Coordinates of C-alpha atoms and ligand atoms in Angstrom, one line a residue:
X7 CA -78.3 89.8 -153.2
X8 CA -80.5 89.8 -156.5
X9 CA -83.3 87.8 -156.5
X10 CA -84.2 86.3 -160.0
X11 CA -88.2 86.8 -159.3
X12 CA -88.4 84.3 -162.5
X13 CA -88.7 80.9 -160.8
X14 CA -89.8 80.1 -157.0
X15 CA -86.1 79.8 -154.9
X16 CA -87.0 75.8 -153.7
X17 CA -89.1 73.4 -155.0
X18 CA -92.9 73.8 -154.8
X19 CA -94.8 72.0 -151.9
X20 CA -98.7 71.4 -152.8
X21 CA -100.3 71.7 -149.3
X22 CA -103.2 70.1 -150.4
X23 CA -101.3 67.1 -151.6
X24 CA -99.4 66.8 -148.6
X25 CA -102.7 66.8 -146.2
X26 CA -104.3 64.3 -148.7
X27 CA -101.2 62.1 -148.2
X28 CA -102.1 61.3 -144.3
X29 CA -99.5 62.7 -142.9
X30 CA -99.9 63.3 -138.9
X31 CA -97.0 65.5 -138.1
X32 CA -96.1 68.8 -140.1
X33 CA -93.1 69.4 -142.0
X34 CA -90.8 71.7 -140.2
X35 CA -91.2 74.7 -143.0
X36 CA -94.8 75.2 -141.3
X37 CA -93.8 75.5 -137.9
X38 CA -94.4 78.4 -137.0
X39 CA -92.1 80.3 -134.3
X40 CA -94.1 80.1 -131.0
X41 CA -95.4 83.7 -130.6
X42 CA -97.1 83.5 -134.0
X43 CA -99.0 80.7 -133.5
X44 CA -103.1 80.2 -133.1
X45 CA -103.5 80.0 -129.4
X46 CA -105.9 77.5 -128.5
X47 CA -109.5 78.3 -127.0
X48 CA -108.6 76.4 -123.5
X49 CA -105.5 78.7 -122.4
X50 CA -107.2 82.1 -123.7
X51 CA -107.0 84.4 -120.8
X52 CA -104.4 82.1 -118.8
X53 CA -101.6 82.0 -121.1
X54 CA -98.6 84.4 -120.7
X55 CA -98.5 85.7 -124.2
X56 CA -98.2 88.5 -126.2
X57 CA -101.2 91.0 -126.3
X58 CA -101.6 90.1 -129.9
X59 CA -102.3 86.3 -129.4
X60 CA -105.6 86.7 -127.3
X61 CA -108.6 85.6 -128.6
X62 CA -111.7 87.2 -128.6
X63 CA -114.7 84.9 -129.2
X64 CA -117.7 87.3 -128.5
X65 CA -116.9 89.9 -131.1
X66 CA -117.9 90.1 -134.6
X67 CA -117.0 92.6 -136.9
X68 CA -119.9 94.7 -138.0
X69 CA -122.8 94.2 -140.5
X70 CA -123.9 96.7 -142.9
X71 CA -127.2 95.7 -144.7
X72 CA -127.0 97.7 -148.3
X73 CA -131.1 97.0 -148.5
X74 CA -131.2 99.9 -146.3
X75 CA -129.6 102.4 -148.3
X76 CA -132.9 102.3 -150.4
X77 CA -135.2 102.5 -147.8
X78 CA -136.4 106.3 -146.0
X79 CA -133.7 108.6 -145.7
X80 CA -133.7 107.9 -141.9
X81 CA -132.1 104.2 -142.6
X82 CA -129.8 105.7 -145.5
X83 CA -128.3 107.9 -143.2
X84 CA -127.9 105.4 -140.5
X85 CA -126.5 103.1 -143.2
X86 CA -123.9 105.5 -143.7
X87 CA -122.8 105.9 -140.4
X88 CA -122.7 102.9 -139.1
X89 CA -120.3 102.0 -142.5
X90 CA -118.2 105.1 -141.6
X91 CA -117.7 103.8 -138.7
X92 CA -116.9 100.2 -139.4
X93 CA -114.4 102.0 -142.1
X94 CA -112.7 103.9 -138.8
X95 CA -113.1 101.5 -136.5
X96 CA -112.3 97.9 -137.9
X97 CA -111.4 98.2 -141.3
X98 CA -113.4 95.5 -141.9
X99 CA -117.4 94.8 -142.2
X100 CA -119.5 92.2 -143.5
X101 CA -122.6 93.4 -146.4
X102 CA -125.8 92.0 -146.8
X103 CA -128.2 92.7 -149.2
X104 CA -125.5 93.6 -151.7
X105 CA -127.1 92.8 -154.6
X106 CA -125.1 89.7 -155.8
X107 CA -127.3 86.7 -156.4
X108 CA -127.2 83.9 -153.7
X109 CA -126.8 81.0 -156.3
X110 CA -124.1 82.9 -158.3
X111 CA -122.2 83.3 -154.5
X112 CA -122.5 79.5 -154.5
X113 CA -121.7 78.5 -158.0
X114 CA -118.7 80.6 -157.4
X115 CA -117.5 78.7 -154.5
X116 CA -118.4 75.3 -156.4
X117 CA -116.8 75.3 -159.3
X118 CA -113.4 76.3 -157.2
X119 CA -113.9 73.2 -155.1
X120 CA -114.5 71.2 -158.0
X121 CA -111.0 72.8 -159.4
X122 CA -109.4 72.0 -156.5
X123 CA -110.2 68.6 -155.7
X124 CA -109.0 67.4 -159.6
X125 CA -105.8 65.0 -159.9
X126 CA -102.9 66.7 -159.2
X127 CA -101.4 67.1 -163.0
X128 CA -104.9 69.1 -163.9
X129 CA -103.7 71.5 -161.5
X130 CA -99.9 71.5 -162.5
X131 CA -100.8 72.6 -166.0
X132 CA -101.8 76.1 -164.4
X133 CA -98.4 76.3 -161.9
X134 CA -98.1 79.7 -161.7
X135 CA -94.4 81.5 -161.4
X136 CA -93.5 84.4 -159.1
X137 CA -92.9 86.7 -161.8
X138 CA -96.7 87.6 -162.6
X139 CA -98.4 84.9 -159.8
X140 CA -101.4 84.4 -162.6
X141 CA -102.2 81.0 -161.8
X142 CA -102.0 77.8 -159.7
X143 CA -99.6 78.4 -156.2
X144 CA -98.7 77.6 -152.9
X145 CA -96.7 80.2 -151.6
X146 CA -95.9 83.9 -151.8
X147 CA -92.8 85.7 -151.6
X148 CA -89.2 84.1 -152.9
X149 CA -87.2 83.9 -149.9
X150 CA -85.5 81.1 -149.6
X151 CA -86.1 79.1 -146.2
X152 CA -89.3 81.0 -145.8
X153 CA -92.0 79.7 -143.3
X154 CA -94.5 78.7 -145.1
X155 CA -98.5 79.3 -145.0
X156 CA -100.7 75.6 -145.2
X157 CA -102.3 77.0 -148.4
X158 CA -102.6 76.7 -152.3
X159 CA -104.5 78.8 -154.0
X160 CA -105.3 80.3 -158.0
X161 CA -104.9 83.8 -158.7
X162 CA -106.3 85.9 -161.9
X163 CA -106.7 88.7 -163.3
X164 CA -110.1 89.9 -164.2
X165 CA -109.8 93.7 -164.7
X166 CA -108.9 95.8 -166.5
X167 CA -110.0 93.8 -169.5
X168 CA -107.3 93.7 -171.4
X169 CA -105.6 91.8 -168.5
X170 CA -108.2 88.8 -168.2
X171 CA -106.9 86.1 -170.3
X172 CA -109.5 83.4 -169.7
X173 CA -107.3 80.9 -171.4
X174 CA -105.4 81.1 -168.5
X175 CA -108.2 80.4 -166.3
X176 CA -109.3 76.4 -165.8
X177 CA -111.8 75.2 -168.4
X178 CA -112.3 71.9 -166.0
X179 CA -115.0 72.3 -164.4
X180 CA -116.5 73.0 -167.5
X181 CA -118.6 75.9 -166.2
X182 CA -115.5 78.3 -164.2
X183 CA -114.7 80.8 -166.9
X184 CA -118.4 81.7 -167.6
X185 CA -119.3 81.7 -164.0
X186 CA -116.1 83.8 -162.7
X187 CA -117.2 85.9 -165.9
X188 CA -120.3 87.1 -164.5
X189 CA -119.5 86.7 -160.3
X190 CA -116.5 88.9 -161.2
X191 CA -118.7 91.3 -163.0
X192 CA -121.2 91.4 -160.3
X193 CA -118.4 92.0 -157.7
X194 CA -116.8 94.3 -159.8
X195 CA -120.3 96.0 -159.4
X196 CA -120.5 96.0 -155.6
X197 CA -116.9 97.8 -155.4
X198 CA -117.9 100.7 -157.5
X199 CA -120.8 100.8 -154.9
X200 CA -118.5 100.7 -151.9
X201 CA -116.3 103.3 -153.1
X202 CA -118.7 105.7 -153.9
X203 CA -120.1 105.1 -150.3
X204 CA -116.6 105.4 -149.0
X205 CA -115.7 108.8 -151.0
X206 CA -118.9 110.8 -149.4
X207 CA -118.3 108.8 -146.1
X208 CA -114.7 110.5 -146.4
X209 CA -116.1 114.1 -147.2
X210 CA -115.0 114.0 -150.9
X211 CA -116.8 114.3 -154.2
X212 CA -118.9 110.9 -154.4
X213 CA -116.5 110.0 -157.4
X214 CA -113.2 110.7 -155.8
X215 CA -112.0 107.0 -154.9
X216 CA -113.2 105.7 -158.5
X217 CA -111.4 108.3 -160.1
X218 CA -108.2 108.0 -157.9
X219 CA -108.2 104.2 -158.8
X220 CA -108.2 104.9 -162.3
X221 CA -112.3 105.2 -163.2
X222 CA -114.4 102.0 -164.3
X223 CA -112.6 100.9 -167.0
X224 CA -109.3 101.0 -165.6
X225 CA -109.7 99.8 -161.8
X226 CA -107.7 96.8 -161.3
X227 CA -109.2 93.8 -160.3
X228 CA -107.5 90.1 -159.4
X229 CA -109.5 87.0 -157.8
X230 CA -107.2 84.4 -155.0
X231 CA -108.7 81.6 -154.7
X232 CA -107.5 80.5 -151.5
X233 CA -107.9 76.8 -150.3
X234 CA -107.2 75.8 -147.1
X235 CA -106.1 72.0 -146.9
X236 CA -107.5 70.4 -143.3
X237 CA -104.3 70.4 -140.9
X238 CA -103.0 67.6 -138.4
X239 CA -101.5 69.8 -136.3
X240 CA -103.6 73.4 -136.6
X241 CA -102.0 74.6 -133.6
X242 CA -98.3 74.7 -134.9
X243 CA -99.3 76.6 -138.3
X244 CA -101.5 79.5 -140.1
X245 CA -103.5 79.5 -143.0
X246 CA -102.3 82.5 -144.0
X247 CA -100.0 84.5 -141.8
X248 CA -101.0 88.0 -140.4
X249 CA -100.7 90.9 -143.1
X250 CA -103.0 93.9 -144.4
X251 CA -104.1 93.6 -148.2
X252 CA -101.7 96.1 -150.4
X253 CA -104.7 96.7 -152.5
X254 CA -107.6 98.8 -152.4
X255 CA -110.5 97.0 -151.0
X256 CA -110.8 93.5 -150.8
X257 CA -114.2 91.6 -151.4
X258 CA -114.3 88.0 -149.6
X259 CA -116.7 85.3 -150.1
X260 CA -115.5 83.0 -147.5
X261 CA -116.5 79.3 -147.0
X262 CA -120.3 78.7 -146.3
X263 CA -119.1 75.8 -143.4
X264 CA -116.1 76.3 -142.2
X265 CA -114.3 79.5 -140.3
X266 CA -110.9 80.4 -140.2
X267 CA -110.5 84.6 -140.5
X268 CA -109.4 86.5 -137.6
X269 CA -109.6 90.3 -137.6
X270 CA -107.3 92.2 -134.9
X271 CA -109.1 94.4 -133.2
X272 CA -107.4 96.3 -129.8
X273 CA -104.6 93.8 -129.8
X274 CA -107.1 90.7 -130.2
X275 CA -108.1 88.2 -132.4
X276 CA -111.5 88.5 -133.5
X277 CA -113.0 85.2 -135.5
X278 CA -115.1 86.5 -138.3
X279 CA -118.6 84.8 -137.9
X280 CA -120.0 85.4 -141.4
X281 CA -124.3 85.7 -142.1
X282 CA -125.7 83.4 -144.9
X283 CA -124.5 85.3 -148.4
X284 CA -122.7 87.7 -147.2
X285 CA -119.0 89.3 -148.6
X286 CA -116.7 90.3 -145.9
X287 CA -115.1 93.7 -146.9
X288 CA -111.9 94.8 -145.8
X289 CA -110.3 98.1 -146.1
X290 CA -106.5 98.1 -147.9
X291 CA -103.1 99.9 -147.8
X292 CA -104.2 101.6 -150.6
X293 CA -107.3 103.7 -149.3
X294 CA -105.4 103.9 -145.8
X295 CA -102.7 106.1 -148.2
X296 CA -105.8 108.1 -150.1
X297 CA -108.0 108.5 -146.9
X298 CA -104.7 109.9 -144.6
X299 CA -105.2 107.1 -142.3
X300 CA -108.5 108.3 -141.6
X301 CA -109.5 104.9 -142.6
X302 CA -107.2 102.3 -142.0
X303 CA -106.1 98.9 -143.1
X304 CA -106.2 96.3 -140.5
X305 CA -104.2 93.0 -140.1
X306 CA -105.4 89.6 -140.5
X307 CA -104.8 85.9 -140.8
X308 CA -106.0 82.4 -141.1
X309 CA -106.5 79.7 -139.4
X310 CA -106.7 76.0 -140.1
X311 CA -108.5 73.1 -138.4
X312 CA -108.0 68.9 -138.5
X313 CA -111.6 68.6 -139.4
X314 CA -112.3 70.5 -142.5
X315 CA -110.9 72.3 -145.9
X316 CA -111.8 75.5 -146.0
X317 CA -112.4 78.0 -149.6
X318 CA -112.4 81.8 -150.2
X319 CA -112.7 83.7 -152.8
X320 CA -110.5 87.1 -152.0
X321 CA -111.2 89.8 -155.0
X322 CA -109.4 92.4 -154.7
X323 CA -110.5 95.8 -155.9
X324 CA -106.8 98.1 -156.8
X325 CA -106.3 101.5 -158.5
X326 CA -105.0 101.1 -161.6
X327 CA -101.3 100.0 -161.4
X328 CA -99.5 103.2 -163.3
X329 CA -101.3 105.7 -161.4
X330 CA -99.9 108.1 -158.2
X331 CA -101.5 107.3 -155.3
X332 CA -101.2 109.5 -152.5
X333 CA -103.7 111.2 -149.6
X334 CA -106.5 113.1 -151.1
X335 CA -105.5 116.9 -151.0
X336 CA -109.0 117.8 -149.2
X337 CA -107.9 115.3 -146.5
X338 CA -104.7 117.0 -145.8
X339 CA -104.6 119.6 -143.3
X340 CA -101.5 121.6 -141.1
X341 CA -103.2 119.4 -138.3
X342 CA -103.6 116.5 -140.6
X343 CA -100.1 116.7 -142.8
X344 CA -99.7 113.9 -145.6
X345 CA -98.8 111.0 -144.0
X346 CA -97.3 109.3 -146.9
X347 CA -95.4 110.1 -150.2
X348 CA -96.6 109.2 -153.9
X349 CA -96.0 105.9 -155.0
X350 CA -97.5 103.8 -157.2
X351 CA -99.8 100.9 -156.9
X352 CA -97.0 98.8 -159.2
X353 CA -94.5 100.0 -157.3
X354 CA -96.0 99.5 -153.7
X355 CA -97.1 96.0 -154.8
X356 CA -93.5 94.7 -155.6
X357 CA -92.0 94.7 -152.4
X358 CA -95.0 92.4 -151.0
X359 CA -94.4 89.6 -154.3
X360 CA -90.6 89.6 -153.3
X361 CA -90.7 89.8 -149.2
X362 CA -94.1 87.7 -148.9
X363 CA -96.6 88.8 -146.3
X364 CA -95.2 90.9 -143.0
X365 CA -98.1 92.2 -141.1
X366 CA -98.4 95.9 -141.5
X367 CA -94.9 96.8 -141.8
X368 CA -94.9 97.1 -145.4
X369 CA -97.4 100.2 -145.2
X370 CA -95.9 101.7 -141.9
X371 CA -92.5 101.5 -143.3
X372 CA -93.5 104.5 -145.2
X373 CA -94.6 106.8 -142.7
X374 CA -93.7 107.8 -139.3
X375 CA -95.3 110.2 -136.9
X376 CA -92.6 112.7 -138.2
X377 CA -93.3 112.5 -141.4
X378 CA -94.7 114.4 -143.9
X379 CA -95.0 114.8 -147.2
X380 CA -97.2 117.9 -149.1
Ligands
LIG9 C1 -106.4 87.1 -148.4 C2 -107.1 86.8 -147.1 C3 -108.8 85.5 -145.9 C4 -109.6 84.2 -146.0 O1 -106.6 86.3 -149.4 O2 -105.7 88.1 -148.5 O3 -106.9 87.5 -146.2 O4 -110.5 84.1 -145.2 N1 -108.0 85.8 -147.1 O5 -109.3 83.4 -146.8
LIG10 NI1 -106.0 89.3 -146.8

């Protein structure tokens, strides 16, 4: 069957309006089938489930502090490691001392709330379609009869710049456009950073990454706002179901209060304990293609609580969308063959906007143990 990717295949459900109304029982297209669901703190251990729904409640990912990379050459080259590691190891780390101010962190977060929390018409003048997702939404993919994720969120573009169209971004709060202007600058900023740490992490020329992803001017760049309504019934549903991010590298600022991000780590869910001003990083599909799975995207979800909403700020760092992305040639080895073929980042990003969010099986579909491609 053809999908028209024009229009959204049912009608649009608003999360937030729905929590707001006072409902106490979920509609059915949130339930989600039993071995997917959060598994509650009191049966960890006991219950008879899956490997995957343990929770693990001691574990945090790890903390790079980027202060340290200006320090003595000892704590550079401890810095290093101990990102290589993370890279290898969890795909995911939180940075401190990154460089991005504290107040801009929080005005960021602000003026999203303050979006969010408008009359439901402000929001509908930004609905958002599924054939370029810029804008106001509440669900991804466009198959019809889908479970759905207890989310809305806003998504925009912000590189390159000839794709950020502020008009399209909300003007109410008055301050959001000049604030995303500069946070998204700033992040933009810390990315570059990453990369370059990444590349010589890797072995490769400390501009290898940048240049792969299309160099400064051309990286792609998109914010999701995601906000998480409070949930009657948190046990029966996800915030956002498991998946690896398509992209690059994604930059997080999650919400100062409230938790909700689980890592898997070994088969078990981790709950990501953030520090005061810190960005969670998380490695892609993208740089698990370019590294040869030396580093490697790692899957992740949501969950929701009856007590709180919850905000995040996901900016995601991409290569430029026209370009070939495939392992780095110095990476491949007769030990180490390609894992994966070209594609592009376009390409590659398609499937996700028409299936919706499958764990990792859009990035392992591509490869097998048997494969390979040079
Ligand atoms: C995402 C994501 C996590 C969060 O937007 O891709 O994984 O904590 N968000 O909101
Ligand atoms: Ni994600």
């Amino acid at each position: 069957m053809v999908m028209d990717c024009q229009t959204w295949p049912e009608p649009v459900i608003r999360v937030q309006a729905l929590a707001e109304s006072g409902l106490t029982t979920i509609p059915e297209c949130f339930i989600k089938p039993l071995s997917q669901r959060p598994t509650s703190l009191n049966n960890n251990n006991t219950s008879p489930n899956s490997p995957q729904q343990h929770q693990n409640n001691d574990l945090n990912i790890p903390t790079i502090d980027l202060g340290r990379l200006s320090g003595c050459p000892a704590d550079r080259e401890d810095t290093l490691r101990r990102m290589a590691e993370a890279c290898q190891e969890w795909g995911f780390f939180q940075v401190v001392n990154h460089g991005v101010r504290p107040e801009l962190m929080r005005s960021a977060r602000a003026v999203w709330r303050e979006f969010f929390h408008q009359a439901p018409e402000a929001k509908e003048a930004f609905a958002n379609s599924p054939a370029t997702y810029e804008g106001y939404g509440s669900r991804l993919g466009v198959k019809k009869g889908a479970i759905l994720d207890w989310s809305d969120y806003f998504f925009l573009h912000y590189m390159p710049a000839s794709l950020r169209k502020q008009a399209k971004w909300p003007n109410v709060p008055q301050s959001l456009r000049e604030v995303i202007d500069e946070y998204g600058s700033e992040v933009v900023k810390l990315g570059g950073r990453l990369l370059k740490i990444m590349s010589t992490n890797l072995g490769l020329k400390e501009d290898y990454l940048m240049n792969a992803f299309g160099g400064e001017d051309e990286v792609g760049g998109c914010l999701r706002v995601n906000f998480y309504p409070k949930c009657p019934q948190p046990d029966l549903t996800l915030g956002i179901s498991p998946h690896s991010d398509p992209g690059g590298m994604t930059i997080l600022l999650p919400d100062d209060h409230v938790s909700g991000l689980q890592v898997l780590k070994a088969n078990e869910w981790v709950t990501v304990k953030p520090l005061p001003n810190a960005f969670i990083i998380n490695i892609g599909d993208q740089i698990q293609i370019m590294s040869n799975e030396i580093y490697k995207s790692v899957e992740h979800k949501v969950v929701v609580n009856s007590n709180n909403d919850r905000v995040s700020l996901a900016f995601f760092y991409n290569p430029k969308g026209n370009l070939v992305i495939e392992p780095a040639e110095e990476l491949v080895t007769e030990e180490m063959p390609a894992l994966y073929p070209p594609m592009t980042f376009d390409q590659y990003r398609l499937f996700i906007r028409t299936k919706g969010l499958c764990g990792k099986a859009q990035v392992q579909s591509m490869t097998s143990p048997k494969n390979s491609y040079n």
